[in-house]
Amino acid sequence: MTLARDLVRPYTMVRVDDDAQEAARLLVRERLPALLVLDQVEFPYAIVPATQLLTELMPEPDEPGLPPAMTTVDRFDDATPGPLSGRAVADWLPRRRATPGLVGPESSPLEVAALMTRKDCPVVAVIEREGRVVSLLGAITADILLEHFIGGS
């Protein structure tokens, strides 16, 4: 029987005090579906899907009622500092941050899938508790879970 421990993989994570611009670049460079953000004690604190980051990057529209992309396309150039420049990851987390889904290593793939769909997020962190000590083992992504259920190409 397959368990979460069999599906967990190392996953690149960022911390709340990391540079937001670098965190966004990491998401792009590693083609991550979401940023998994850890707090100061290395515990999963927030999950930021790539689509949420896009929302943060889009400037406010110049004209009310028009989509931002129609009014501000020319604002994105290499010479202009981005909206994440000089900020920590914690600075651009939404007030109502999305907490990451957490499962133990004994969770079944169906339990992981149910949590992913309930939270509408493609990443679930796998943690292990030994007494008061909690260890982050890695994460399970939607593509790993889909491969488990339907097989590879």
Tab-separated table of C-alpha atoms in Angstrom:
chain	number	residue	atom	x	y	z
A	1	MET	CA	0.000	0.000	0.000
A	2	THR	CA	1.357	3.400	-1.045
A	3	LEU	CA	1.546	6.094	1.626
A	4	ALA	CA	2.532	9.769	1.671
A	5	ARG	CA	6.065	8.743	2.706
A	6	ASP	CA	6.388	6.970	-0.664
A	7	LEU	CA	5.275	10.032	-2.654
A	8	VAL	CA	7.039	12.830	-0.768
A	9	ARG	CA	9.856	14.614	-2.609
A	10	PRO	CA	12.268	17.363	-1.654
A	11	TYR	CA	10.649	20.708	-2.375
A	12	THR	CA	12.322	24.084	-2.540
A	13	MET	CA	10.960	26.370	0.156
A	14	VAL	CA	11.376	29.995	1.127
A	15	ARG	CA	11.221	31.725	4.481
A	16	VAL	CA	9.088	34.678	5.537
A	17	ASP	CA	12.190	36.885	5.805
A	18	ASP	CA	13.631	35.923	2.387
A	19	ASP	CA	13.769	38.497	-0.392
A	20	ALA	CA	10.427	38.471	-2.234
A	21	GLN	CA	11.992	39.165	-5.645
A	22	GLU	CA	14.386	36.222	-5.228
A	23	ALA	CA	11.546	33.984	-4.047
A	24	ALA	CA	9.559	34.836	-7.173
A	25	ARG	CA	12.592	34.114	-9.348
A	26	LEU	CA	13.026	30.782	-7.572
A	27	LEU	CA	9.421	29.881	-8.373
A	28	VAL	CA	10.101	30.602	-12.058
A	29	ARG	CA	13.553	28.992	-12.213
A	30	GLU	CA	12.414	25.750	-10.619
A	31	ARG	CA	8.972	25.792	-12.282
A	32	LEU	CA	7.235	25.389	-8.945
A	33	PRO	CA	3.426	25.352	-8.870
A	34	ALA	CA	3.489	27.320	-5.607
A	35	LEU	CA	5.850	28.774	-3.039
A	36	LEU	CA	5.882	26.942	0.255
A	37	VAL	CA	6.754	29.551	2.887
A	38	LEU	CA	8.312	28.569	6.219
A	39	ASP	CA	8.233	30.631	9.395
A	40	GLN	CA	11.283	31.438	11.556
A	41	VAL	CA	11.247	27.978	13.156
A	42	GLU	CA	11.099	26.186	9.786
A	43	PHE	CA	7.415	25.220	10.045
A	44	PRO	CA	5.127	25.548	6.989
A	45	TYR	CA	3.482	28.949	7.368
A	46	ALA	CA	1.873	29.811	4.023
A	47	ILE	CA	1.375	28.534	0.511
A	48	VAL	CA	1.425	30.965	-2.403
A	49	PRO	CA	0.220	29.507	-5.707
A	50	ALA	CA	1.881	31.003	-8.784
A	51	THR	CA	-1.450	32.550	-9.828
A	52	GLN	CA	-1.585	34.503	-6.565
A	53	LEU	CA	1.887	35.848	-7.241
A	54	LEU	CA	0.705	37.006	-10.667
A	55	THR	CA	-2.094	38.920	-8.951
A	56	GLU	CA	0.470	40.631	-6.721
A	57	LEU	CA	2.582	41.608	-9.718
A	58	MET	CA	-0.252	43.165	-11.687
A	59	PRO	CA	-0.408	46.923	-11.144
A	60	GLU	CA	-3.667	48.690	-10.458
A	61	PRO	CA	-5.480	49.773	-13.625
A	62	ASP	CA	-5.119	53.384	-14.729
A	63	GLU	CA	-8.770	53.531	-15.652
A	64	PRO	CA	-11.479	52.063	-13.440
A	65	GLY	CA	-13.302	49.161	-15.006
A	66	LEU	CA	-10.477	48.112	-17.337
A	67	PRO	CA	-8.356	45.017	-16.674
A	68	PRO	CA	-4.816	45.892	-15.462
A	69	ALA	CA	-3.181	44.257	-18.497
A	70	MET	CA	-4.998	46.627	-20.876
A	71	THR	CA	-3.786	49.798	-19.180
A	72	THR	CA	-0.326	49.029	-17.882
A	73	VAL	CA	1.431	46.710	-20.333
A	74	ASP	CA	4.221	49.222	-20.909
A	75	ARG	CA	5.066	49.390	-17.173
A	76	PHE	CA	6.824	46.015	-17.240
A	77	ASP	CA	10.303	46.626	-18.545
A	78	ASP	CA	13.796	45.730	-17.350
A	79	ALA	CA	14.595	49.256	-16.150
A	80	THR	CA	11.678	49.502	-13.707
A	81	PRO	CA	12.055	47.862	-10.283
A	82	GLY	CA	9.306	45.308	-9.759
A	83	PRO	CA	6.636	45.533	-7.066
A	84	LEU	CA	8.507	42.880	-5.060
A	85	SER	CA	11.821	44.719	-5.085
A	86	GLY	CA	13.199	45.422	-1.598
A	87	ARG	CA	10.423	43.484	0.165
A	88	ALA	CA	10.472	40.342	2.271
A	89	VAL	CA	8.189	37.428	1.435
A	90	ALA	CA	6.127	38.211	4.553
A	91	ASP	CA	5.444	41.729	3.197
A	92	TRP	CA	3.430	40.496	0.232
A	93	LEU	CA	1.606	37.602	1.807
A	94	PRO	CA	-2.104	38.392	1.822
A	95	ARG	CA	-3.713	39.291	5.136
A	96	ARG	CA	-5.800	36.151	4.832
A	97	ARG	CA	-2.864	33.958	3.892
A	98	ALA	CA	-3.488	30.450	2.705
A	99	THR	CA	-2.067	27.964	5.148
A	100	PRO	CA	-0.395	24.959	3.585
A	101	GLY	CA	-2.015	21.559	3.681
A	102	LEU	CA	-0.167	19.274	6.089
A	103	VAL	CA	-0.198	15.486	6.152
A	104	GLY	CA	1.745	12.851	8.014
A	105	PRO	CA	3.872	10.189	6.332
A	106	GLU	CA	1.178	7.548	6.973
A	107	SER	CA	-1.523	9.428	5.055
A	108	SER	CA	-2.974	7.706	2.017
A	109	PRO	CA	-2.803	9.187	-1.483
A	110	LEU	CA	-6.597	9.654	-1.355
A	111	GLU	CA	-6.279	11.704	1.840
A	112	VAL	CA	-3.587	13.851	0.202
A	113	ALA	CA	-5.744	14.331	-2.913
A	114	ALA	CA	-8.765	15.278	-0.795
A	115	LEU	CA	-6.714	17.897	1.055
A	116	MET	CA	-5.319	19.311	-2.203
A	117	THR	CA	-8.769	19.666	-3.694
A	118	ARG	CA	-10.281	21.094	-0.498
A	119	LYS	CA	-7.535	23.729	-0.262
A	120	ASP	CA	-7.413	24.187	-4.055
A	121	CYS	CA	-3.627	24.081	-3.963
A	122	PRO	CA	-1.216	21.867	-5.918
A	123	VAL	CA	1.227	21.318	-3.025
A	124	VAL	CA	0.849	19.557	0.335
A	125	ALA	CA	3.647	19.491	2.923
A	126	VAL	CA	4.508	16.217	4.626
A	127	ILE	CA	5.511	16.517	8.280
A	128	GLU	CA	6.494	13.979	10.884
A	129	ARG	CA	5.986	14.428	14.617
A	130	GLU	CA	8.158	12.796	17.233
A	131	GLY	CA	6.947	14.036	20.588
A	132	ARG	CA	7.223	17.827	20.477
A	133	VAL	CA	9.610	17.814	17.514
A	134	VAL	CA	8.111	18.347	14.071
A	135	SER	CA	10.190	17.605	10.985
A	136	LEU	CA	9.340	18.719	7.478
A	137	LEU	CA	9.993	15.773	5.167
A	138	GLY	CA	9.191	17.542	1.892
A	139	ALA	CA	6.086	17.924	-0.221
A	140	ILE	CA	3.749	16.103	-2.542
A	141	THR	CA	2.742	17.984	-5.674
A	142	ALA	CA	-0.328	17.445	-7.803
A	143	ASP	CA	1.750	16.073	-10.679
A	144	ILE	CA	3.273	13.392	-8.419
A	145	LEU	CA	-0.174	12.473	-7.162
A	146	LEU	CA	-1.621	12.341	-10.679
A	147	GLU	CA	1.241	10.124	-11.788
A	148	HIS	CA	0.447	7.802	-8.877
A	149	PHE	CA	-3.224	7.569	-9.833
A	150	ILE	CA	-3.052	7.474	-13.639
A	151	GLY	CA	0.543	6.550	-14.396
A	152	GLY	CA	3.246	8.319	-16.369
A	153	SER	CA	3.384	9.093	-20.025
